[in-house]
mmCIF file of C-alpha atoms in Angstrom:
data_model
loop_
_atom_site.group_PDB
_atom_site.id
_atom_site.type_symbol
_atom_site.label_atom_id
_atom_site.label_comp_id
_atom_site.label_asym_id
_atom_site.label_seq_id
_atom_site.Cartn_x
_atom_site.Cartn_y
_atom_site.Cartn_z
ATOM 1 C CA UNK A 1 -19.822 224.664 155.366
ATOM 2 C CA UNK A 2 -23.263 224.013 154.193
ATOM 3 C CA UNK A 3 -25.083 220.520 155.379
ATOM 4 C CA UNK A 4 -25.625 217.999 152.915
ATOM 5 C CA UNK A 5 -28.982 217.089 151.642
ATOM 6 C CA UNK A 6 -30.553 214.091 152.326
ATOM 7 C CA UNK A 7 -30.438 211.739 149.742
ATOM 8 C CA UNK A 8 -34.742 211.496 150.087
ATOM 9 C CA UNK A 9 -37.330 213.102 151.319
ATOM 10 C CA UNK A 10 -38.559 212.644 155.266
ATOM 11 C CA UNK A 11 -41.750 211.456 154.176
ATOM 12 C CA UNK A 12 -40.040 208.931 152.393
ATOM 13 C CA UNK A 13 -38.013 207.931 155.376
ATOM 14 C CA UNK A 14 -41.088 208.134 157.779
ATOM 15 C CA UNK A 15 -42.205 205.382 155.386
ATOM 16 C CA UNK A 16 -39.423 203.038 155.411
ATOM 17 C CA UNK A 17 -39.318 203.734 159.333
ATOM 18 C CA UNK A 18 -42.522 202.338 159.546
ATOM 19 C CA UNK A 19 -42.184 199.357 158.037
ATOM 20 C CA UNK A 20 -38.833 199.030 159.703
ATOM 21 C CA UNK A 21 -41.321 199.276 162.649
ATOM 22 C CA UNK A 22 -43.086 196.447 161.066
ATOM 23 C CA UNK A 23 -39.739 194.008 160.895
ATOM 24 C CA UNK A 24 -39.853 194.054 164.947
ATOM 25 C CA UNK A 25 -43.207 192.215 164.702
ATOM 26 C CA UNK A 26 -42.399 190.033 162.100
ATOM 27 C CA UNK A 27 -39.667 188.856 164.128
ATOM 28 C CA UNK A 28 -41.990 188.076 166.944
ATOM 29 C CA UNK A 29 -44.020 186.331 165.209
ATOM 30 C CA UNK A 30 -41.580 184.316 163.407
ATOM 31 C CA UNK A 31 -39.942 183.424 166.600
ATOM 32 C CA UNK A 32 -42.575 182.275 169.051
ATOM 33 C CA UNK A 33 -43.980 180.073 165.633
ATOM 34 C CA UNK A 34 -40.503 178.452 165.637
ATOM 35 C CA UNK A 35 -40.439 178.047 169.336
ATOM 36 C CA UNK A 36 -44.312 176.363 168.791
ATOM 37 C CA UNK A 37 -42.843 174.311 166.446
ATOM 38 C CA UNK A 38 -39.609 173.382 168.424
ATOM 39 C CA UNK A 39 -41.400 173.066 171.730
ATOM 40 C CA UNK A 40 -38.688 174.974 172.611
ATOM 41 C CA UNK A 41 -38.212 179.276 173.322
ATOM 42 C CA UNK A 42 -34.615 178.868 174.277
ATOM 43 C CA UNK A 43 -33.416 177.212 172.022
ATOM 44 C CA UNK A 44 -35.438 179.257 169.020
ATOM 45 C CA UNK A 45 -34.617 182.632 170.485
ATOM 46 C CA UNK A 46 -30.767 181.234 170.152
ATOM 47 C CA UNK A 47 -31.019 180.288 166.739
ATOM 48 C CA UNK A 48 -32.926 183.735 165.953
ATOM 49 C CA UNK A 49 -30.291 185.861 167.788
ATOM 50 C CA UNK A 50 -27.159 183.496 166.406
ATOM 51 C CA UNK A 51 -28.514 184.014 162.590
ATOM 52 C CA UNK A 52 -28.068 187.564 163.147
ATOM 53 C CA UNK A 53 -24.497 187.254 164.592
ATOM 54 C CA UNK A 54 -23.377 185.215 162.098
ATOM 55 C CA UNK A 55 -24.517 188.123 159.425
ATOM 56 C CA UNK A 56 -23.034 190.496 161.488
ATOM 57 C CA UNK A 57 -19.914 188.849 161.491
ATOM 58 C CA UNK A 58 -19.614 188.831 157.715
ATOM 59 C CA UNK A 59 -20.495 192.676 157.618
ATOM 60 C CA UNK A 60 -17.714 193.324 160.287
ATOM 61 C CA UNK A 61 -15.328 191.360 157.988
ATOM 62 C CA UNK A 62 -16.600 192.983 155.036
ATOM 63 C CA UNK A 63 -16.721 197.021 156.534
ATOM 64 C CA UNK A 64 -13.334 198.452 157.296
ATOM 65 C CA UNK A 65 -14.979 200.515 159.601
ATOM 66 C CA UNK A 66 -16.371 197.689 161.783
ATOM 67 C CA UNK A 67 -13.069 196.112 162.121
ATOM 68 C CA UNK A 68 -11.736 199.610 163.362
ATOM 69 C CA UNK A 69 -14.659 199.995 165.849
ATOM 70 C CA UNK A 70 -13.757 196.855 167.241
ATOM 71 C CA UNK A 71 -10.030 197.723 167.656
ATOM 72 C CA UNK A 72 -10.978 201.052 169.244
ATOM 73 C CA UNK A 73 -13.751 199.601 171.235
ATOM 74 C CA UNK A 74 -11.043 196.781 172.739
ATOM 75 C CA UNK A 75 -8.692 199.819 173.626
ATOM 76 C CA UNK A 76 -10.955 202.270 175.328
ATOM 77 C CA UNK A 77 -12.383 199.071 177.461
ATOM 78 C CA UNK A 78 -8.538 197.820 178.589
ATOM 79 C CA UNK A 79 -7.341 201.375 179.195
ATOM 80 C CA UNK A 80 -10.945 201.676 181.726
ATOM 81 C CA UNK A 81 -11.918 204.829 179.555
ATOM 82 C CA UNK A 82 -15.463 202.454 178.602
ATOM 83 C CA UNK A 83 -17.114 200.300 181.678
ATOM 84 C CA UNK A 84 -17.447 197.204 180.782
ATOM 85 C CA UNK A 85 -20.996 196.943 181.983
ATOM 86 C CA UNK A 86 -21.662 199.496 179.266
ATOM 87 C CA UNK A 87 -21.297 196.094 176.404
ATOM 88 C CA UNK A 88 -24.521 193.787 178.381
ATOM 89 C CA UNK A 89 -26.528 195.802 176.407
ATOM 90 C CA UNK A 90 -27.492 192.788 174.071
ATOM 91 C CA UNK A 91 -28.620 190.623 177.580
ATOM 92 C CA UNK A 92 -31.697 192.518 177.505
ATOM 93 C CA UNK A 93 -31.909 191.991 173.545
ATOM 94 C CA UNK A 94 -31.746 188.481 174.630
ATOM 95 C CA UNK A 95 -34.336 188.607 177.033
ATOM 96 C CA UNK A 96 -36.656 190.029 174.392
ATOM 97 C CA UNK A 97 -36.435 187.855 172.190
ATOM 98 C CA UNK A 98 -36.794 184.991 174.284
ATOM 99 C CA UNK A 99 -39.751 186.427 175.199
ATOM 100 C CA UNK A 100 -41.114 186.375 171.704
ATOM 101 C CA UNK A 101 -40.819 182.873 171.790
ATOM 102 C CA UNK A 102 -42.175 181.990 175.099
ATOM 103 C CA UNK A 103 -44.887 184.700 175.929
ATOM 104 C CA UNK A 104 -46.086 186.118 172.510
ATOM 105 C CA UNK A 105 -47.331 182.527 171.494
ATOM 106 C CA UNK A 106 -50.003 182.971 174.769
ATOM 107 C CA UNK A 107 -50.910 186.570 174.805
ATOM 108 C CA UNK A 108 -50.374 187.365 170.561
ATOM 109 C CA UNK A 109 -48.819 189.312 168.917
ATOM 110 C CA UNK A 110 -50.724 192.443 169.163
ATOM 111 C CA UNK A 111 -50.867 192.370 173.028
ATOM 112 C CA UNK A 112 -47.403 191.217 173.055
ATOM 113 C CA UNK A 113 -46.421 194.405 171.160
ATOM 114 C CA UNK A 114 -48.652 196.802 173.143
ATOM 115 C CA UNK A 115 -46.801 195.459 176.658
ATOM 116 C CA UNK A 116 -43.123 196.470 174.738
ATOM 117 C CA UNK A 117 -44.475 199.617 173.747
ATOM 118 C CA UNK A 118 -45.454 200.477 177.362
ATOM 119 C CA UNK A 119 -42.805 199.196 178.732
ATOM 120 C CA UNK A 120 -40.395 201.525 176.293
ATOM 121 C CA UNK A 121 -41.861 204.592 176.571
ATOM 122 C CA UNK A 122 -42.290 204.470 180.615
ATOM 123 C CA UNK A 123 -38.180 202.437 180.139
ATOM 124 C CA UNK A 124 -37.547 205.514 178.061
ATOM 125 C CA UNK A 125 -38.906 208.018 180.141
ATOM 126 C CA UNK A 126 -36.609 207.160 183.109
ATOM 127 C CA UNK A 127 -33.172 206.074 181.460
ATOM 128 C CA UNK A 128 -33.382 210.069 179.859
ATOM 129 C CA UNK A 129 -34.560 212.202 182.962
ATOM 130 C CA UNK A 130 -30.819 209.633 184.807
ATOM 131 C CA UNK A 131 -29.066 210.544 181.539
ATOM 132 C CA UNK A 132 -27.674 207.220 180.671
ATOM 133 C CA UNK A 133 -27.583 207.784 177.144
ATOM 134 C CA UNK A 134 -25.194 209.844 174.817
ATOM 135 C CA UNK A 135 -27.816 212.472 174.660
ATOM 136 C CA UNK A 136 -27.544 212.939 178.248
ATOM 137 C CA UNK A 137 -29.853 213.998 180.732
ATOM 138 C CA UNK A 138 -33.239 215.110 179.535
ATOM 139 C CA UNK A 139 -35.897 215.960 182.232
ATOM 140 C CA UNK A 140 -39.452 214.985 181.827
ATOM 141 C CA UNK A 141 -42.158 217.146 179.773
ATOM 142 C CA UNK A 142 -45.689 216.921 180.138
ATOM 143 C CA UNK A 143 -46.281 215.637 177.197
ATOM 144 C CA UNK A 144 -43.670 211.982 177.999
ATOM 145 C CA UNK A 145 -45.468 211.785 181.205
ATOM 146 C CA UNK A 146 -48.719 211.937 179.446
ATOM 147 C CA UNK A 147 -48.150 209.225 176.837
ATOM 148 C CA UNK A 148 -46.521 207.014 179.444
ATOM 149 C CA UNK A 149 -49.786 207.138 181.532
ATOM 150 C CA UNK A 150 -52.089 206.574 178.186
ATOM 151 C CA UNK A 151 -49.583 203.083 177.374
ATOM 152 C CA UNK A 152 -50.197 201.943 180.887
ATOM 153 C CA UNK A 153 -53.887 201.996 180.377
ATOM 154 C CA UNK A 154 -53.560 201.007 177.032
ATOM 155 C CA UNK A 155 -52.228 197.824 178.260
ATOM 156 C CA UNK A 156 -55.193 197.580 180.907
ATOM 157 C CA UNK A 157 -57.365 197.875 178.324
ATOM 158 C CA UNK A 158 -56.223 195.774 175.408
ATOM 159 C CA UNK A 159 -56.198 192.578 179.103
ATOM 160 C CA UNK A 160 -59.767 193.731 180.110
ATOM 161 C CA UNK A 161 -61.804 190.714 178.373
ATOM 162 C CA UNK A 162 -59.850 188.497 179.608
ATOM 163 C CA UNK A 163 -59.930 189.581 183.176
ATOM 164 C CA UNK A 164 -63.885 189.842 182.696
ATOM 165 C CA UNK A 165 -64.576 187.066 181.158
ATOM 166 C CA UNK A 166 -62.362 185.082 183.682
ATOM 167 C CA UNK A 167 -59.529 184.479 182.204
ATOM 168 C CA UNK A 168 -57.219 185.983 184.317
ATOM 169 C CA UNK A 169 -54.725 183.626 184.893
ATOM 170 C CA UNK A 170 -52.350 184.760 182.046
ATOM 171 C CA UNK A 171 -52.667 188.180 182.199
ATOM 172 C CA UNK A 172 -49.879 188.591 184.652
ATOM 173 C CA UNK A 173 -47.954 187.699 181.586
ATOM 174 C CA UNK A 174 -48.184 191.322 180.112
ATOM 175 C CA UNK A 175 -45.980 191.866 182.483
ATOM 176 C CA UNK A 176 -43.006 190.347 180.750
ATOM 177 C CA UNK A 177 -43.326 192.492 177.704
ATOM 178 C CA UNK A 178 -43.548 195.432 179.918
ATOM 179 C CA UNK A 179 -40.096 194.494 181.546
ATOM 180 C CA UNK A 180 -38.956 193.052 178.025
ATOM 181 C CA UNK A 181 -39.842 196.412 176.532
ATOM 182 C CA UNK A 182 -37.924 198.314 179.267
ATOM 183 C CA UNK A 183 -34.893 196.579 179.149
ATOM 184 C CA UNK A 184 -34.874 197.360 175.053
ATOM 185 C CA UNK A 185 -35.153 201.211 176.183
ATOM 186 C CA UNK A 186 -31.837 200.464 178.140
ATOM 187 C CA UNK A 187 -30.443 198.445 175.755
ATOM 188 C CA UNK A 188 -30.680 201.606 173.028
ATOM 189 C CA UNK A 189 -28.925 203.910 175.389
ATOM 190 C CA UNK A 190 -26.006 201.797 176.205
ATOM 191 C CA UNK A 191 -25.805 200.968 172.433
ATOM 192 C CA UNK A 192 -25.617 204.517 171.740
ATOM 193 C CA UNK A 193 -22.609 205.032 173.937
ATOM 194 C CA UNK A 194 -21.227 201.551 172.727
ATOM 195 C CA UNK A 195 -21.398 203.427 169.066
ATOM 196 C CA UNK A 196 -19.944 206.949 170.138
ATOM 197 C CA UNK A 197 -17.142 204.395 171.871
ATOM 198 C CA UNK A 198 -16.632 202.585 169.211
ATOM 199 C CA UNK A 199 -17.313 205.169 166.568
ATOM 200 C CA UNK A 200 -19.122 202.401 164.025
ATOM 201 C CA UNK A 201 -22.788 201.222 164.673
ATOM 202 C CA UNK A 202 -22.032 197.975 163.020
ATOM 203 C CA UNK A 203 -19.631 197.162 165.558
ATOM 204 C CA UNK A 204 -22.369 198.689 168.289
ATOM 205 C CA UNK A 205 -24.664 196.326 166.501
ATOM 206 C CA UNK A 206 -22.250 193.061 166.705
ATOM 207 C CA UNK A 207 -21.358 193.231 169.968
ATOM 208 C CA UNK A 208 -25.135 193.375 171.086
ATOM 209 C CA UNK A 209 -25.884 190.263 168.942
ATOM 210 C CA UNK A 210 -22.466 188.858 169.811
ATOM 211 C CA UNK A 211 -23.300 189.284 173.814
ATOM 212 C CA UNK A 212 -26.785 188.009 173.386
ATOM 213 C CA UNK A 213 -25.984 184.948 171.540
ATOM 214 C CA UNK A 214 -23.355 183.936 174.130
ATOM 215 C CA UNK A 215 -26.320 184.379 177.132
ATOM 216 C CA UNK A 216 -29.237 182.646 174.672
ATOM 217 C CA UNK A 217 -26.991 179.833 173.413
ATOM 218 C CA UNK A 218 -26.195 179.262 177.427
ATOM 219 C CA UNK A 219 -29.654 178.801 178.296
ATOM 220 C CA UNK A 220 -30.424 176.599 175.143
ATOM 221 C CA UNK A 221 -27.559 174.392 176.001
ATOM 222 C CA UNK A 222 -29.190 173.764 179.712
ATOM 223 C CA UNK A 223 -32.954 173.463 178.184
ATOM 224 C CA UNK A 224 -32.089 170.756 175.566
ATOM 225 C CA UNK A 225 -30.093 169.190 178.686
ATOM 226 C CA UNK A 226 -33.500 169.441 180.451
ATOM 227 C CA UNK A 227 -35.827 167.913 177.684
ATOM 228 C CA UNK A 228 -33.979 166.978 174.512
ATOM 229 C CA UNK A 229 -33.391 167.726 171.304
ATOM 230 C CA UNK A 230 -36.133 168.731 169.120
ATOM 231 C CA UNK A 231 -37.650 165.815 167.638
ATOM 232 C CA UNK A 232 -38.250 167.676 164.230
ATOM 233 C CA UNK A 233 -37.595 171.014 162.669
ATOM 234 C CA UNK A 234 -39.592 172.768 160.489
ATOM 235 C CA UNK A 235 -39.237 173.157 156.853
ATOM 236 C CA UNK A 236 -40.447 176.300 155.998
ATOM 237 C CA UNK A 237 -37.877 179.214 155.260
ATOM 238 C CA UNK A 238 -39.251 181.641 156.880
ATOM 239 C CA UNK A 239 -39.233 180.347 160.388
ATOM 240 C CA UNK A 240 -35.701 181.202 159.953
ATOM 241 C CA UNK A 241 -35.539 185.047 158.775
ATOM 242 C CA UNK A 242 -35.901 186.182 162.732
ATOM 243 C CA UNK A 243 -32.136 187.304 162.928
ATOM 244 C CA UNK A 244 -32.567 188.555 159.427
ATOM 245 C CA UNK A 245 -35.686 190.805 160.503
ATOM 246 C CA UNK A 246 -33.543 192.082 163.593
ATOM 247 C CA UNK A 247 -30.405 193.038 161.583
ATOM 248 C CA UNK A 248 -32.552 194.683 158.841
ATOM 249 C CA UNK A 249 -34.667 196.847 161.780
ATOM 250 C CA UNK A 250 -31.337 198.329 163.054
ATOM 251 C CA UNK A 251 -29.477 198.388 160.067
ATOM 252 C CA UNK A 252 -33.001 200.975 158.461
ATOM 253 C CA UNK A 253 -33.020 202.728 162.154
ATOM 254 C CA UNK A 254 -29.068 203.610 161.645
ATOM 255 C CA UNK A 255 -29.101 204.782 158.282
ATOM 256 C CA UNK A 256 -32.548 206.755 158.657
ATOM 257 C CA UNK A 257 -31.781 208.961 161.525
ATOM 258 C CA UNK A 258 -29.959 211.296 159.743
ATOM 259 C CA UNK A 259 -32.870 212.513 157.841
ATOM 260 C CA UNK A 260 -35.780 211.487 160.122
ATOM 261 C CA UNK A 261 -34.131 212.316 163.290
ATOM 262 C CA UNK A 262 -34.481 210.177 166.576
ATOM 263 C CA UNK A 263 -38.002 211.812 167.077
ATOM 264 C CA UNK A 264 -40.079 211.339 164.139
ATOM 265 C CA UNK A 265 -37.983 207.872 163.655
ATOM 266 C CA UNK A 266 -39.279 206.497 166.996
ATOM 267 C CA UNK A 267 -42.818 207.689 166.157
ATOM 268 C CA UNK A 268 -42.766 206.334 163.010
ATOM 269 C CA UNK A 269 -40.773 202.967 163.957
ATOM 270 C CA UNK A 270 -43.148 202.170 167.085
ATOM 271 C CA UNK A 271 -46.608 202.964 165.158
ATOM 272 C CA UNK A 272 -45.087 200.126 162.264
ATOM 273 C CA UNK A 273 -44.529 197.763 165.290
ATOM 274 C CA UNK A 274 -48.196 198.372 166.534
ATOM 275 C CA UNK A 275 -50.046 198.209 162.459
ATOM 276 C CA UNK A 276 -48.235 195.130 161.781
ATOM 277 C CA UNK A 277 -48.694 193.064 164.742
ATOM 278 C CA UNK A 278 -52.659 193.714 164.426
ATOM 279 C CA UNK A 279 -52.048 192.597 161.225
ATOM 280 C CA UNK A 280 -50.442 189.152 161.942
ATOM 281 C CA UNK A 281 -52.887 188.340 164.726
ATOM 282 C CA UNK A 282 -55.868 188.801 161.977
ATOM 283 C CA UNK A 283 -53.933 186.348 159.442
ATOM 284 C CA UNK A 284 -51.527 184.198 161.075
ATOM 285 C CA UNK A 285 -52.659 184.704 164.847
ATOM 286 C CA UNK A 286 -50.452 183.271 167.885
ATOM 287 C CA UNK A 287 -53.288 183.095 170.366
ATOM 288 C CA UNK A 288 -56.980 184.897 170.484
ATOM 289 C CA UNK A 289 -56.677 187.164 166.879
ATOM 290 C CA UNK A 290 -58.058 190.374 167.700
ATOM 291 C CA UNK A 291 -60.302 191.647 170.000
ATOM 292 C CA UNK A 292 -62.299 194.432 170.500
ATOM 293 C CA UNK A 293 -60.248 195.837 173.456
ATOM 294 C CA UNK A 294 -57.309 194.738 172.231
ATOM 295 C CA UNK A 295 -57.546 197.298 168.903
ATOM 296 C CA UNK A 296 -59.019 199.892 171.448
ATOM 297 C CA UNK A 297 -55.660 199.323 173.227
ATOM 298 C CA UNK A 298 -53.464 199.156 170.293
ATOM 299 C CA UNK A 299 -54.939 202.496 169.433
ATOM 300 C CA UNK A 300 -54.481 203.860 172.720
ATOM 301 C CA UNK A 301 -50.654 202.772 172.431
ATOM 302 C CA UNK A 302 -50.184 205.095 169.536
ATOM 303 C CA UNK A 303 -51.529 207.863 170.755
ATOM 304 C CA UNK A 304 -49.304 207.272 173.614
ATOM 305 C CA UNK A 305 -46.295 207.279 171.482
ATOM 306 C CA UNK A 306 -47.219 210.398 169.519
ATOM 307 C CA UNK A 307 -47.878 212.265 172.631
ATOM 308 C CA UNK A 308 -44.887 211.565 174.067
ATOM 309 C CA UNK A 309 -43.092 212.247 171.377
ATOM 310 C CA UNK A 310 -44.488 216.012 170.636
ATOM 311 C CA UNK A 311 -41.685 218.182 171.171
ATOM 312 C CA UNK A 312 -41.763 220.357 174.390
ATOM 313 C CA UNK A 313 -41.451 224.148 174.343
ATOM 314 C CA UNK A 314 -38.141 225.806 174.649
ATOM 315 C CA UNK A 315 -36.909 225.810 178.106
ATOM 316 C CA UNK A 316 -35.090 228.607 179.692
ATOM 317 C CA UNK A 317 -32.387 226.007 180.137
ATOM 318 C CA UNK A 318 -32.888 224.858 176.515
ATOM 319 C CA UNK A 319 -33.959 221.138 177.354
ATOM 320 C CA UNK A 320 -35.713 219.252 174.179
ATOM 321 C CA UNK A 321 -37.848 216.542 174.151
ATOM 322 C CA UNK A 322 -36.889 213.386 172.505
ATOM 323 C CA UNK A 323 -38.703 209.984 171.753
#
């Protein structure tokens, strides 16, 4: 039987990829604007993650499909055929976006993106060569081991300025995105088996938003218990579109795949990340705009990703490479 065609071209795909790519920083800075307005991460990084639940929940309701993932999710768990471990995957979704909302208003945008890009492709690097994933195990090439090293120093030197010029004290922080962007390299792999579980990304995709909500709206609960309710919320719309912006990133990544394939979709998906948060800190920064070292290490961070991404050479065992 001969494959179907995809419905457009890969360039075209590359292109919505990208801006897909783009979606991820928009949410960022959405969120850690509502948490400046709120006075409040928690509690914005709840209503972020719960805005995307709650359109999850009418696309499970709506897609015959989703309802039967869920179904055939709830059966492989009970009969111990799926670990239940294997459904936390939206804690570290959690943790990520509460991140946007507590660190990405200090360290921008930009830098905020280029310490989740490191900390994916190095997360990335070692979830593939243990084999978590549905792809299973995939041994390091020269070329992932390459582009991890090039995003660790593009992350030392998008900081350097501010450890010369003495402002050292929150550059630690980086290190948050770093962990932020491993955990969302583990949170794609156990997604992935969640999906080939489940057989339905949209149920994949609701219980990582339904799992993350629960653990945000926890800690937002014990934070307004701590200092209050917000004395004000803000009126503009779009403070609000950060759930949108995360269902509308996976939704594109899901339906693209088939005709970008993992590898050019990651490439393209990360660079869109990298291009629109420069572009946000020159408009509508978070903290310092940009930098001089900070663009050097943005660009660094790209080349990082399309290194690692090149495609190793057959293997005698027949491993491939994969973003």
């Amino acid at each position: 039987m001969t494959a179907a065609k995809p419905s457009f071209p890969v360039w075209a795909a590359l292109v919505v990829s990208g801006v897909a790519g783009m979606m991820v920083s928009t949410q960022s800075r959405v969120n850690g604007g509502l948490s400046q307005q709120l006075q409040n991460g928690y509690l914005a990084a709840a209503v972020s993650f719960g805005s995307g639940l709650v359109i999850l929940i009418v696309l499970v309701a709506c897609v015959p499909r989703g309802r039967r993932g869920l179904v055939k999710l709830r059966r492989e768990v009970a009969a111990g055929a799926y670990p239940v471990w294997g459904l936390l995957g939206g804690t570290c979704g959690a943790f990520f976006v509460l991140t946007q909302g507590l660190v990405a208003t200090v360290l921008g945008v930009a830098l905020f993106t280029v310490g989740i890009v490191a900390g994916q492709v190095s997360g990335g690097l070692v979830i593939d060569r243990v084999g978590l994933g549905p792809g299973g195990r995939i041994a390091p090439t020269t070329t992932r081991l390459i582009g991890t090293g090039l995003a660790i120093v593009a992350v030392a030197v998008s900081v350097s300025d501010r450890i010369l010029g003495g402002d050292g004290g929150s550059v630690w922080l980086i290190v948050i995105p770093v962990v932020a962007g491993i955990g969302m390299a583990w949170q794609s792999a156990v997604n992935g088996l969640v999906r080939v579980a489940a057989q339905s990304a949209i149920t994949a995709t609701f219980v990582n938003f339904l799992v993350g909500t629960v653990v945000l709206a926890i800690a937002a609960a014990v934070s307004i218990a701590v200092q209050g309710w917000p004395t004000g919320w803000p009126s503009e719309p779009w403070f609000y579109i950060g759930g949108l912006a995360g269902v509308v990133f996976i939704a594109l990544a899901t339906i693209l795949v088939r005709t970008a394939g993992v590898l050019l979709l990651s490439m393209s998906n990360v660079a869109g990340q990298l291009v629109g948060s420069v572009v946000f800190e020159v408009w509508v920064p978070l903290a310092d705009g940009v930098t001089i070292p900070l663009l050097s290490g943005v660009g660094l961070a790209l080349v990082a990703v399309v290194i690692a991404a090149l495609p190793a050479r057959p293997s005698a065992a027949g491993a491939t490479d994969r973003a």
